[in-house]
PDB file of C-alpha atoms in Angstrom:
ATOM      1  CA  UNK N   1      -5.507  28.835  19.403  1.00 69.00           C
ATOM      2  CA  UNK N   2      -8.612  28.007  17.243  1.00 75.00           C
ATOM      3  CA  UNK N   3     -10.872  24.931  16.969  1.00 83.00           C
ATOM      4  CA  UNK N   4     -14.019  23.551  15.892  1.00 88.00           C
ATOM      5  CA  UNK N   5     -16.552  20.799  17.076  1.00 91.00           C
ATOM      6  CA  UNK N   6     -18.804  19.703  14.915  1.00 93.00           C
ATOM      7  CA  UNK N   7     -21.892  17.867  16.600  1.00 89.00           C
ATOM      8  CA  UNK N   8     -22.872  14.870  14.685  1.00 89.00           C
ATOM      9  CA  UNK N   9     -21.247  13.422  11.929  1.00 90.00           C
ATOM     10  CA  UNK N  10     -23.925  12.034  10.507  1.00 94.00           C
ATOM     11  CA  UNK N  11     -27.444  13.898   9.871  1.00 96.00           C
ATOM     12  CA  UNK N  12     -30.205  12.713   8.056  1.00 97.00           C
ATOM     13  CA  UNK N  13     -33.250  14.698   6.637  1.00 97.00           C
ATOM     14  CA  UNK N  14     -36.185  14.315   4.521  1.00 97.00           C
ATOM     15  CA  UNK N  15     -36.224  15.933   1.039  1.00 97.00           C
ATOM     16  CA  UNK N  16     -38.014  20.058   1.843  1.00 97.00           C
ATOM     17  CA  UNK N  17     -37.208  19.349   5.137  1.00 97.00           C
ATOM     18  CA  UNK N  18     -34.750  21.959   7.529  1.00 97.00           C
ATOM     19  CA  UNK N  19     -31.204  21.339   7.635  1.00 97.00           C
ATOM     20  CA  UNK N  20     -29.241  21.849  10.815  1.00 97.00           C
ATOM     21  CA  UNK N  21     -25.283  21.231  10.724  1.00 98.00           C
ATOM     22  CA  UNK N  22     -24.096  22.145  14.110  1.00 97.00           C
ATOM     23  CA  UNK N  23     -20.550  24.273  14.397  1.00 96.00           C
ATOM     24  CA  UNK N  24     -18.907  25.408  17.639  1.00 95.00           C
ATOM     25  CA  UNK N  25     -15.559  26.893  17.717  1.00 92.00           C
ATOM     26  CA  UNK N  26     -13.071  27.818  20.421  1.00 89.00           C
ATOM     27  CA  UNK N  27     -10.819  31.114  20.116  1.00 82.00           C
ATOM     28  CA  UNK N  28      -8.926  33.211  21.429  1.00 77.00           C
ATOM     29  CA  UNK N  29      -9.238  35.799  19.285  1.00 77.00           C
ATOM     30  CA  UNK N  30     -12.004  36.998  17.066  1.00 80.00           C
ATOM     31  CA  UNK N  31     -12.218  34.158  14.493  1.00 86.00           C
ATOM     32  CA  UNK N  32     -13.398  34.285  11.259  1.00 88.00           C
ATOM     33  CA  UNK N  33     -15.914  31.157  10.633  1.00 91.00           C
ATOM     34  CA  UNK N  34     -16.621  29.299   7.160  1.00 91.00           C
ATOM     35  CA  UNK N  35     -18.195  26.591   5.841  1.00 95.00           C
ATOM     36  CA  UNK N  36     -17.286  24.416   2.796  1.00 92.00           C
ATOM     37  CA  UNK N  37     -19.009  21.689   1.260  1.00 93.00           C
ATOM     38  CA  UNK N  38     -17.009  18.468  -0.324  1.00 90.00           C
ATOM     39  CA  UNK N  39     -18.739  16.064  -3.120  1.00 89.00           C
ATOM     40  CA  UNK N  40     -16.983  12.664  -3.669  1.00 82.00           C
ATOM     41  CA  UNK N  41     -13.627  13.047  -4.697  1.00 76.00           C
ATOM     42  CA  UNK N  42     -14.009  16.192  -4.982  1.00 81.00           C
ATOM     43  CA  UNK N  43     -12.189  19.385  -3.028  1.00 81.00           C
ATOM     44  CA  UNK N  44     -14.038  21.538  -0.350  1.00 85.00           C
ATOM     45  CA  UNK N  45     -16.104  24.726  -1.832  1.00 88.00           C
ATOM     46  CA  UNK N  46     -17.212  27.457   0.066  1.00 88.00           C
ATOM     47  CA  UNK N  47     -21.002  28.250   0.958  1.00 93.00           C
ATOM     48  CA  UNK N  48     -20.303  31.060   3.061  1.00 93.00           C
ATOM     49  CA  UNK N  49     -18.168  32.907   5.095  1.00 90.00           C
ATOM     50  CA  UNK N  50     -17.983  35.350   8.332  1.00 91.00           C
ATOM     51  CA  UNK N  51     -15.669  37.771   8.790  1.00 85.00           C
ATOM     52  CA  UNK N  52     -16.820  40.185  11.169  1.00 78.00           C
ATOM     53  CA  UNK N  53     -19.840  41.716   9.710  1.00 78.00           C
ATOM     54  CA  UNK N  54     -23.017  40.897   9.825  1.00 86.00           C
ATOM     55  CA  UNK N  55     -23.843  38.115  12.223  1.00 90.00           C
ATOM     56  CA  UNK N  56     -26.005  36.292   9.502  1.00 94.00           C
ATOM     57  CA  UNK N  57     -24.545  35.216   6.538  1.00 94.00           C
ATOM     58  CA  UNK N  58     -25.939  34.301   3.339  1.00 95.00           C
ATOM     59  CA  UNK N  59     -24.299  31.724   1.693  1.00 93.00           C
ATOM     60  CA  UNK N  60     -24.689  29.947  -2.518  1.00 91.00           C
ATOM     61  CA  UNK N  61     -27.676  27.129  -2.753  1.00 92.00           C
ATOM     62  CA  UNK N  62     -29.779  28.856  -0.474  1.00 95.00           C
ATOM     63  CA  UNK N  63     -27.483  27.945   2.900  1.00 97.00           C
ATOM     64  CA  UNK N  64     -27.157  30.447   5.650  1.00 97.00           C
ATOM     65  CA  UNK N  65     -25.451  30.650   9.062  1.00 97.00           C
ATOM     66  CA  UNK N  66     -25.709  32.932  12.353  1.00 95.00           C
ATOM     67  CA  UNK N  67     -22.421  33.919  14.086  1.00 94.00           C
ATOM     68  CA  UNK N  68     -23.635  33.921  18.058  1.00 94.00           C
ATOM     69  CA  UNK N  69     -20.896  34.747  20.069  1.00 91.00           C
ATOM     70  CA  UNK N  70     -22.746  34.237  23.095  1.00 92.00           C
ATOM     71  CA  UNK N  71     -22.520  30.536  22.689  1.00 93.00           C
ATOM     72  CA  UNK N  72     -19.778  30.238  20.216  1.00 94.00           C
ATOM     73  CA  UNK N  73     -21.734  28.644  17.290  1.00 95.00           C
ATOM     74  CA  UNK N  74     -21.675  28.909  13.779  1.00 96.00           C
ATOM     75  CA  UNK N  75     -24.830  26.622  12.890  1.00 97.00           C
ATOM     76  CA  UNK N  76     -25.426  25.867   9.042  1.00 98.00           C
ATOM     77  CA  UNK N  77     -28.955  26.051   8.260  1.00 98.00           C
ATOM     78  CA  UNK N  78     -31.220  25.486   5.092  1.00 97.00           C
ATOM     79  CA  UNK N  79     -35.060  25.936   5.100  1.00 97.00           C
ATOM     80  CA  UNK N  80     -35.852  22.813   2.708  1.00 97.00           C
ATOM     81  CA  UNK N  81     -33.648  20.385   1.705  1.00 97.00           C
ATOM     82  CA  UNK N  82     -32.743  19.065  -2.080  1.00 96.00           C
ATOM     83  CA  UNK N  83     -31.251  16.041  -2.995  1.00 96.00           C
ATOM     84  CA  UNK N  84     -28.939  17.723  -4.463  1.00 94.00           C
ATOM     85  CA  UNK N  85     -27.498  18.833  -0.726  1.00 96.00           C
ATOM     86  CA  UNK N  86     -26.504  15.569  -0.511  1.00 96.00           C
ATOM     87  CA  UNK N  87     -22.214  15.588   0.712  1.00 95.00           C
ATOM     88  CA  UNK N  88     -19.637  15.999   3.663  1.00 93.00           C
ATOM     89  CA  UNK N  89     -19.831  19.492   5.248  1.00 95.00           C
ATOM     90  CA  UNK N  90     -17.207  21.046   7.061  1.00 92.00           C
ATOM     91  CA  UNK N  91     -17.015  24.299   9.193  1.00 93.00           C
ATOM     92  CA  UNK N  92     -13.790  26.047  10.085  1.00 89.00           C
ATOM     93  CA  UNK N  93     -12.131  28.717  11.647  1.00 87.00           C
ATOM     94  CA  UNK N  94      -9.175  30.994  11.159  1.00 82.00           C
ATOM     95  CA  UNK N  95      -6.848  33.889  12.750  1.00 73.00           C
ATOM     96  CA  UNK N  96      -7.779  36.592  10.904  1.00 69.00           C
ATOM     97  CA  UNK N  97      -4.346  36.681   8.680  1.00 66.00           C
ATOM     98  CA  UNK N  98      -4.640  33.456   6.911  1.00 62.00           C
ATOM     99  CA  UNK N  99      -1.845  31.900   8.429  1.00 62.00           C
ATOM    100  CA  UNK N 100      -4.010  29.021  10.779  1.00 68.00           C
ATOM    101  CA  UNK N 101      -6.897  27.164   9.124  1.00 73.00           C
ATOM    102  CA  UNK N 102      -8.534  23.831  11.408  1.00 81.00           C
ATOM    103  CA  UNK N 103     -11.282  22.366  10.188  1.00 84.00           C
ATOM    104  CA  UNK N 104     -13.939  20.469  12.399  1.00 88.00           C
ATOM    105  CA  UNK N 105     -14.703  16.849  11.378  1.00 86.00           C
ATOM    106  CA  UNK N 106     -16.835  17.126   9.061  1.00 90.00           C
ATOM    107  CA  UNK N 107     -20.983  16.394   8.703  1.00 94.00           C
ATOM    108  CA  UNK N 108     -22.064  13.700   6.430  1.00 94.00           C
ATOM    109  CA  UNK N 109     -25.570  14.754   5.677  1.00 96.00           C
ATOM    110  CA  UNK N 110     -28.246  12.350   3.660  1.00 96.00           C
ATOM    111  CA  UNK N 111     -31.156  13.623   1.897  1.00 97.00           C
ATOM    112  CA  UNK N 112     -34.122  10.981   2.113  1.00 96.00           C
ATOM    113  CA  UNK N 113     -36.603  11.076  -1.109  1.00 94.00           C
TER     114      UNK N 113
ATOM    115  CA  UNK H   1     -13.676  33.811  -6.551  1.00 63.00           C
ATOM    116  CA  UNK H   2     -10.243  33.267  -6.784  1.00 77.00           C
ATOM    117  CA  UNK H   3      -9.048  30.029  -8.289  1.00 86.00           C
ATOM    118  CA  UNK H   4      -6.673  27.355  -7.178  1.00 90.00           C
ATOM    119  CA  UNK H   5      -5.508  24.552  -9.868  1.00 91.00           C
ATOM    120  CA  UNK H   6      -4.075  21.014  -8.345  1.00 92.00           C
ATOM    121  CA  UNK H   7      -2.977  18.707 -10.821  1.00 91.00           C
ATOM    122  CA  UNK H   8      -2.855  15.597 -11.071  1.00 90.00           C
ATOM    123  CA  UNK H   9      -6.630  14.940 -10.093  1.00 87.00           C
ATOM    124  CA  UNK H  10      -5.885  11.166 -10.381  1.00 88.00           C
ATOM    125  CA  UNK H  11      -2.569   9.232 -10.568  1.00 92.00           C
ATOM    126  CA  UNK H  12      -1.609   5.884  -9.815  1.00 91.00           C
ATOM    127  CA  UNK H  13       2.032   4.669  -9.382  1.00 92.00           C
ATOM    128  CA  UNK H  14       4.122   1.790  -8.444  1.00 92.00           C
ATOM    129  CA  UNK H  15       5.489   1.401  -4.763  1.00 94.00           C
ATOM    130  CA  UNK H  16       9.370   2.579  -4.365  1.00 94.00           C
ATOM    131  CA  UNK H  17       8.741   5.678  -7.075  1.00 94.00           C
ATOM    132  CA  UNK H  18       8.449   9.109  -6.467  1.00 94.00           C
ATOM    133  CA  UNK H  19       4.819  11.680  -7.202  1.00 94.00           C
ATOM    134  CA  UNK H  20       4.548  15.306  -7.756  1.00 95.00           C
ATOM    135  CA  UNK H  21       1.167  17.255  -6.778  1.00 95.00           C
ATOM    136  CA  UNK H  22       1.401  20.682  -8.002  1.00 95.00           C
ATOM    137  CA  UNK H  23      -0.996  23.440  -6.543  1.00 94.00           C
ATOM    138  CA  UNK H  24      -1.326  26.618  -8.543  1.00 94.00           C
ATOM    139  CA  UNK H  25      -3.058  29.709  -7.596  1.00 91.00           C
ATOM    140  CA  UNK H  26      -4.561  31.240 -10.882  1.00 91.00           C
ATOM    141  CA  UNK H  27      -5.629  34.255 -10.559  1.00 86.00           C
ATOM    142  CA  UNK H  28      -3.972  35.663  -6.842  1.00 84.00           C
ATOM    143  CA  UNK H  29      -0.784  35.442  -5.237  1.00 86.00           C
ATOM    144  CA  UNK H  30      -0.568  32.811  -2.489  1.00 85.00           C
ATOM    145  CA  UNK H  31       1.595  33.731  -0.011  1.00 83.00           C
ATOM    146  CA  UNK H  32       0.512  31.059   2.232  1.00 87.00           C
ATOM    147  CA  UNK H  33      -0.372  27.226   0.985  1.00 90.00           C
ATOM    148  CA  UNK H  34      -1.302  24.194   3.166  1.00 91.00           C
ATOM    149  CA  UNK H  35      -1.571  20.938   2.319  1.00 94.00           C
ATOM    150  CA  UNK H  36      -3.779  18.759   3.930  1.00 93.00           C
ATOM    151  CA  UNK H  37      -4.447  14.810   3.524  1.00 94.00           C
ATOM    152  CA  UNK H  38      -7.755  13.358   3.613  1.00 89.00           C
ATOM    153  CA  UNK H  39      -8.646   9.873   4.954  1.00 84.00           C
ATOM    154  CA  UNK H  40     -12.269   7.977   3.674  1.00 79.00           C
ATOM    155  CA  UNK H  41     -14.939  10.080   5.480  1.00 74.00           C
ATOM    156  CA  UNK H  42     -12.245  11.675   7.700  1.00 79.00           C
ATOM    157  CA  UNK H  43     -12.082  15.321   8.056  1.00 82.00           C
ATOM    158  CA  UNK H  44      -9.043  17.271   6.859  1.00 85.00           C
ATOM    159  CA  UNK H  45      -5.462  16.422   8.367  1.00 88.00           C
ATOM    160  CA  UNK H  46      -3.339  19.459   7.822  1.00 89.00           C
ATOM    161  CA  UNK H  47       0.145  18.072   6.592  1.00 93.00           C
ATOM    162  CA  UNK H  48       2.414  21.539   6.168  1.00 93.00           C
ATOM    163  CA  UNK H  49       2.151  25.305   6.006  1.00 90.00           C
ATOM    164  CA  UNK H  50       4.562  27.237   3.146  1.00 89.00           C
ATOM    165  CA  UNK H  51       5.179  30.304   2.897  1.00 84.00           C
ATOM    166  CA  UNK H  52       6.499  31.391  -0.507  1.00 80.00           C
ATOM    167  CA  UNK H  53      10.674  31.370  -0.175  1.00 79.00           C
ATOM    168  CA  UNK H  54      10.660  29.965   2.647  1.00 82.00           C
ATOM    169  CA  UNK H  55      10.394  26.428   4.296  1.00 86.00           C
ATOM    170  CA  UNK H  56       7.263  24.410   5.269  1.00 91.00           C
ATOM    171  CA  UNK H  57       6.466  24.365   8.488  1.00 91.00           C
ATOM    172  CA  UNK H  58       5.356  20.753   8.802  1.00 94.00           C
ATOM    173  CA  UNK H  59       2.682  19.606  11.549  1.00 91.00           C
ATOM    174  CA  UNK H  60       3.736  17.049  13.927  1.00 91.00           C
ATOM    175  CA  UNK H  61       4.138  13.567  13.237  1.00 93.00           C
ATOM    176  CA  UNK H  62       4.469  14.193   9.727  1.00 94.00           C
ATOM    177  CA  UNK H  63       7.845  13.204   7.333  1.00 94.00           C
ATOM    178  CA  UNK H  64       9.177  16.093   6.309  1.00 93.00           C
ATOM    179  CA  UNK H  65      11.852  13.654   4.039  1.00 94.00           C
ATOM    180  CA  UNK H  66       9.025  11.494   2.886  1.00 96.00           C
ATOM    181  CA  UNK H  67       6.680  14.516   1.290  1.00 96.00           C
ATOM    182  CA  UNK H  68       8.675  17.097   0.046  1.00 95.00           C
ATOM    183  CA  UNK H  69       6.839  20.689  -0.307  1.00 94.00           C
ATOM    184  CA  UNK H  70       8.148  23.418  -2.286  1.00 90.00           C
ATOM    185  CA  UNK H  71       6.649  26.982  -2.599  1.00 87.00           C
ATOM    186  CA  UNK H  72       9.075  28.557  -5.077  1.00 81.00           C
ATOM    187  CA  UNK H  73       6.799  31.434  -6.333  1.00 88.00           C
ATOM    188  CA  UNK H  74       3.706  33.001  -4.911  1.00 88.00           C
ATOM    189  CA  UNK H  75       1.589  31.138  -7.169  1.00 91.00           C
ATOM    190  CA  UNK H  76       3.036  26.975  -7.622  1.00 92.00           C
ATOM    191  CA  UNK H  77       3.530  25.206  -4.802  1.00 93.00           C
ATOM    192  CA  UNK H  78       4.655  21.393  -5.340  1.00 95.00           C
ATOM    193  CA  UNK H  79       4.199  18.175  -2.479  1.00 96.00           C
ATOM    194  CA  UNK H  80       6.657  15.429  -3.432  1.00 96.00           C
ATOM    195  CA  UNK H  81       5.657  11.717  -2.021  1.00 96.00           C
ATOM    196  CA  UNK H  82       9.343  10.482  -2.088  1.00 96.00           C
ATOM    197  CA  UNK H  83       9.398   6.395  -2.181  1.00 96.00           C
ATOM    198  CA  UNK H  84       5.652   6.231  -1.905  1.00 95.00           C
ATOM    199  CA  UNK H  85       4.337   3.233  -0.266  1.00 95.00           C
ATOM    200  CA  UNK H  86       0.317   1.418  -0.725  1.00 95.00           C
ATOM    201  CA  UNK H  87      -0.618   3.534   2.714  1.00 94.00           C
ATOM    202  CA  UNK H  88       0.329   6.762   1.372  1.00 95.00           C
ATOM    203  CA  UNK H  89      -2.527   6.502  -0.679  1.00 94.00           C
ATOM    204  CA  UNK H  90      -5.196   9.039  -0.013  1.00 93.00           C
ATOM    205  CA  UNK H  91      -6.587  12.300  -1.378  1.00 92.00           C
ATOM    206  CA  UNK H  92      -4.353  15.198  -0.837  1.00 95.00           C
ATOM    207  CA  UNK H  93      -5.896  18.907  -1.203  1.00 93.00           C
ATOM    208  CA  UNK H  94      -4.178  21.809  -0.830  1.00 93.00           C
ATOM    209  CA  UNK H  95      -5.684  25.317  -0.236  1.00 90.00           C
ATOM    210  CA  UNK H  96      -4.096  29.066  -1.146  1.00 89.00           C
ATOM    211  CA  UNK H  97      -4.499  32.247   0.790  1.00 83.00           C
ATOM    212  CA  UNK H  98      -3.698  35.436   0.429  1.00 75.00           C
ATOM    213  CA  UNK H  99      -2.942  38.191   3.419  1.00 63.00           C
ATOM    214  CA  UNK H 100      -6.295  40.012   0.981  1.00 57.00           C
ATOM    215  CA  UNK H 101      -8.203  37.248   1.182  1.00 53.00           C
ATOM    216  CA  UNK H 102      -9.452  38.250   4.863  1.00 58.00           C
ATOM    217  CA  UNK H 103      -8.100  34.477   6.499  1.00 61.00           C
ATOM    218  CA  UNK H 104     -10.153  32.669   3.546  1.00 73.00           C
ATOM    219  CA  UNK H 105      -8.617  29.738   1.718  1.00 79.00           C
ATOM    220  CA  UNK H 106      -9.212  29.067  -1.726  1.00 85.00           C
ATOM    221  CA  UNK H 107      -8.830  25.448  -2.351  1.00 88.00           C
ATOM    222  CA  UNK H 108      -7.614  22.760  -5.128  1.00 90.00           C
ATOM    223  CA  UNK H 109      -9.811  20.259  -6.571  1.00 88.00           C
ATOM    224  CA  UNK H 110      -7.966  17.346  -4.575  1.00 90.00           C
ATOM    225  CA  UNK H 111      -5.625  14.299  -5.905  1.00 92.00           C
ATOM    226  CA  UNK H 112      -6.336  11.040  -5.300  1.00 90.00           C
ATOM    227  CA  UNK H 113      -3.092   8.967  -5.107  1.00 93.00           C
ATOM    228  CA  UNK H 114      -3.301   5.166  -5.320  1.00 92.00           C
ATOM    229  CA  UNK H 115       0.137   3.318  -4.961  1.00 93.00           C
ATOM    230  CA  UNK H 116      -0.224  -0.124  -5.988  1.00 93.00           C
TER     231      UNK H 116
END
């Protein structure tokens, strides 16, 4: 079975600051990881995706995330934030055939001008 | 990517009637859909799994008579709210995958239902 934990549900940063959006999953076999951002009333779009590859992945609007199996994370990280960055983040893992999708709880992350 | 099309993206409808969400993969087959409701600032709650020709698998605690999901061809899939009630009102999404699409889901712009 797969699951993810997703530390904080709120996060707060300063415009050019770093964003960190914390993902851990739980799996019993080897997962494949995502993350998806959601705008208001919107549906989810993917940043980025890993699927067995390489361990970093480079994801749209300059996101990125490191697959470390040692301490099953998935962290979401940006160099500088933009207010743009502003929404609900969610990380998630599946089986590798599609068939099982669970998403964590989502981040809600602020940008402060 | 590849594209998935819900529609309605808004609709609003009277207590007792009946609303159909249709999910669309454009440009892929789905052979898998899910459906998933979403509370205010809630995370996703998965609602069913279909598999094209056959039926949903629905996740516990959820009415299987009250929202009706049909996956008739690899690309439509429909969810039915049957006698829809003020607390049914949410935002549904669902999401498409494909056994190519390496475990991804491709996902629909969302409905928000409002039964007044």
């Amino acid at each position: 079975a797969q699951s993810v934990t997703q530390l904080g549900s709120h996060v707060s940063v300063s415009e050019g600051a770093l964003v960190l959006l914390r993902c851990n999953y739980s799996s019993s076999v080897p997962p494949y990881l995502f993350w998806y951002v959601q705008y208001p009333n919107q549906g989810l779009q993917l940043l980025l995706k890993y699927t067995s590859a390489a361990t970093l992945v480079k994801g749209i609007n300059g996101f990125e995330a490191e697959f470390k199996k040692s301490e099953t994370s998935f962290h979401l990280t940006k160099p500088s934030a933009h207010m743009s960055d502003a929404a609900e983040y969610f990380c998630a893992v599946s089986d590798q055939t599609g068939n099982q999708f669970y998403f964590g709880t989502g981040t809600s992350l602020t940008v402060i001008p | 990517g590849a594209v998935v099309s819900q529609h309605p993206s808004w609709v609003i409808c009277k207590s007792g009637t009946s609303v159909k969400i249709e999910c669309r993969s454009l440009d892929f087959q789905a052979t898998t859909m899910f459906w998933y409701r979403q509370f205010p600032k809630q995370s996703l709650m998965l609602m069913a799994t279909s598999n094209e020709g056959s039926k949903a698998t629905y996740e516990q605690g959820v009415e299987k008579d009250k929202f009706l999901i049909n996956h008739a061809s690899l690309t439509l899939s429909t969810l039915t709210v049957t006698s829809a009630h003020p607390e049914d009102s949410s935002f549904y999404i669902c999401s498409a995958s494909n056994r190519a699409g390496l475990g991804e889901a491709f996902f629909g712009q969302g409905t928000r239902l409002t039964v007044v």
